[in-house]
Amino acid sequence: MSISIVIADDHVLMRQGLIQVLSAEKDINVIGQCGDGIELIKQVLKLSPDVVIMDISMPRMSGLVAIDKLLAQRPQSRILVLSMHDELEYVEAMRDAGAIGYVLKETSSEELIDAIKLVAEGKSVFPAQKKNKILWLFKLSTSIL
């Protein structure tokens, strides 16, 4: 079974790199790409991908607004956020908006591919390193008290 993907990121080089990495996978097919949230919604509604990979910071419509509008029109969309933001408030905001995965741009291509496959199955993917960082910050703040 092939997993169809639409990629939304405002950096052309990032999109091209993702397409190159994902095209090497025989069970992943990139069917669309765009650079902003408005175009993302149009492409997802037209192409009906299995997984949407999207950035948070995009022109014309942010990722957070795009998720809300997209899920209102196509609630079955499985969204994997790919972001440079590792702050807890971004992760929680995107999860609360309906993303079922969140991967940092610093992750390896193998980890990204694994995350895509899990999201395609409807499983949540929120990286362990994020949880560890949050736990570390909690431990640090409680040890000061």
XYZ file of C-alpha atoms in Angstrom:
145
model
C 0.000 0.000 0.000
C 1.333 3.418 -0.969
C 0.944 6.452 1.326
C 0.046 9.639 -0.543
C 1.483 12.873 0.844
C 0.948 16.611 0.433
C 3.764 18.803 1.794
C 3.289 22.423 2.911
C 6.349 24.468 3.850
C 7.193 28.017 2.864
C 10.836 27.132 2.145
C 11.252 25.735 -1.371
C 14.537 24.029 -0.529
C 12.916 22.275 2.440
C 10.093 20.987 0.220
C 12.522 19.845 -2.459
C 14.629 18.021 0.135
C 11.568 16.312 1.603
C 10.387 15.245 -1.833
C 13.812 13.800 -2.621
C 13.979 11.874 0.653
C 10.402 10.609 0.468
C 10.581 9.696 -3.222
C 13.289 7.174 -2.354
C 10.671 5.242 -0.364
C 8.724 2.815 -2.533
C 5.602 3.016 -0.341
C 5.411 6.837 -0.146
C 4.123 9.016 -2.982
C 4.297 12.828 -2.804
C 1.245 13.978 -4.771
C 1.342 17.697 -3.969
C 3.379 20.511 -2.490
C 2.777 24.133 -1.624
C 4.210 27.074 0.275
C 1.289 28.484 2.271
C -1.778 27.502 4.243
C -4.353 28.664 1.702
C -2.826 26.566 -1.074
C -2.513 23.644 1.359
C -6.260 23.560 1.950
C -6.972 23.723 -1.794
C -4.561 20.878 -2.561
C -5.743 18.611 0.245
C -9.384 19.027 -0.755
C -8.523 18.343 -4.396
C -5.977 15.504 -3.944
C -7.213 13.744 -0.749
C -3.788 12.622 0.526
C -3.361 10.001 3.230
C -1.018 12.292 5.193
C -0.461 16.043 5.241
C 3.019 17.181 6.267
C 2.992 20.836 7.213
C 4.992 23.591 8.825
C 3.588 25.958 11.443
C 5.034 29.221 10.140
C 3.720 29.870 6.642
C 2.631 33.005 4.774
C -0.987 33.921 3.965
C -2.301 31.476 6.596
C -0.422 29.948 9.515
C -0.319 26.220 10.084
C -2.503 26.567 13.156
C -5.277 28.349 11.255
C -4.866 26.005 8.268
C -5.362 22.903 10.449
C -8.568 24.318 11.865
C -9.989 25.220 8.440
C -8.813 21.986 6.831
C -10.280 19.705 9.488
C -13.578 21.604 9.351
C -13.833 20.634 5.666
C -12.045 17.268 5.715
C -12.051 15.866 9.264
C -10.408 12.586 8.230
C -7.147 14.399 7.332
C -4.116 13.011 9.120
C -1.746 15.856 9.824
C 1.927 15.555 10.716
C 3.539 18.835 11.728
C 7.191 19.233 10.745
C 8.594 22.214 12.594
C 11.710 23.861 13.950
C 9.754 24.950 17.050
C 10.480 22.690 20.011
C 8.620 24.767 22.592
C 5.842 22.983 24.442
C 3.210 25.607 23.565
C 3.644 24.905 19.826
C 3.360 21.154 20.286
C 0.258 21.484 22.450
C -1.390 24.058 20.168
C -0.942 21.887 17.084
C -2.078 18.743 18.906
C -5.115 20.554 20.299
C -5.920 21.849 16.798
C -6.040 18.284 15.498
C -2.540 17.300 14.360
C -1.822 13.662 15.194
C 1.925 14.015 14.865
C 4.669 16.527 15.535
C 8.238 16.025 14.375
C 11.123 18.451 14.667
C 12.998 19.441 11.523
C 16.192 18.276 13.200
C 14.956 14.660 13.122
C 16.537 12.084 10.817
C 14.921 11.042 7.555
C 14.418 7.531 8.971
C 12.517 8.909 11.969
C 10.398 11.107 9.698
C 9.510 8.146 7.489
C 8.583 6.095 10.558
C 6.395 8.974 11.790
C 4.665 9.250 8.400
C 3.841 5.534 8.432
C 2.441 5.719 11.968
C 0.343 8.810 11.184
C -0.966 7.099 8.036
C -2.208 4.303 10.334
C -3.947 6.896 12.521
C -1.453 6.653 15.379
C -0.247 9.694 17.298
C 3.416 10.624 17.024
C 4.850 13.105 19.464
C 8.614 12.576 19.839
C 10.098 11.096 22.981
C 12.806 13.738 23.011
C 10.107 16.365 23.499
C 8.700 14.477 26.464
C 12.184 14.004 27.906
C 12.926 17.700 27.550
C 9.681 18.590 29.283
C 10.399 16.124 32.090
C 13.920 17.508 32.430
C 12.573 21.066 32.725
C 10.049 19.908 35.321
C 12.743 18.128 37.328
C 14.989 21.185 37.117
C 12.254 23.510 38.365
C 11.290 21.193 41.247
C 14.910 20.701 42.326
C 15.309 24.476 42.667
C 12.345 24.650 45.038
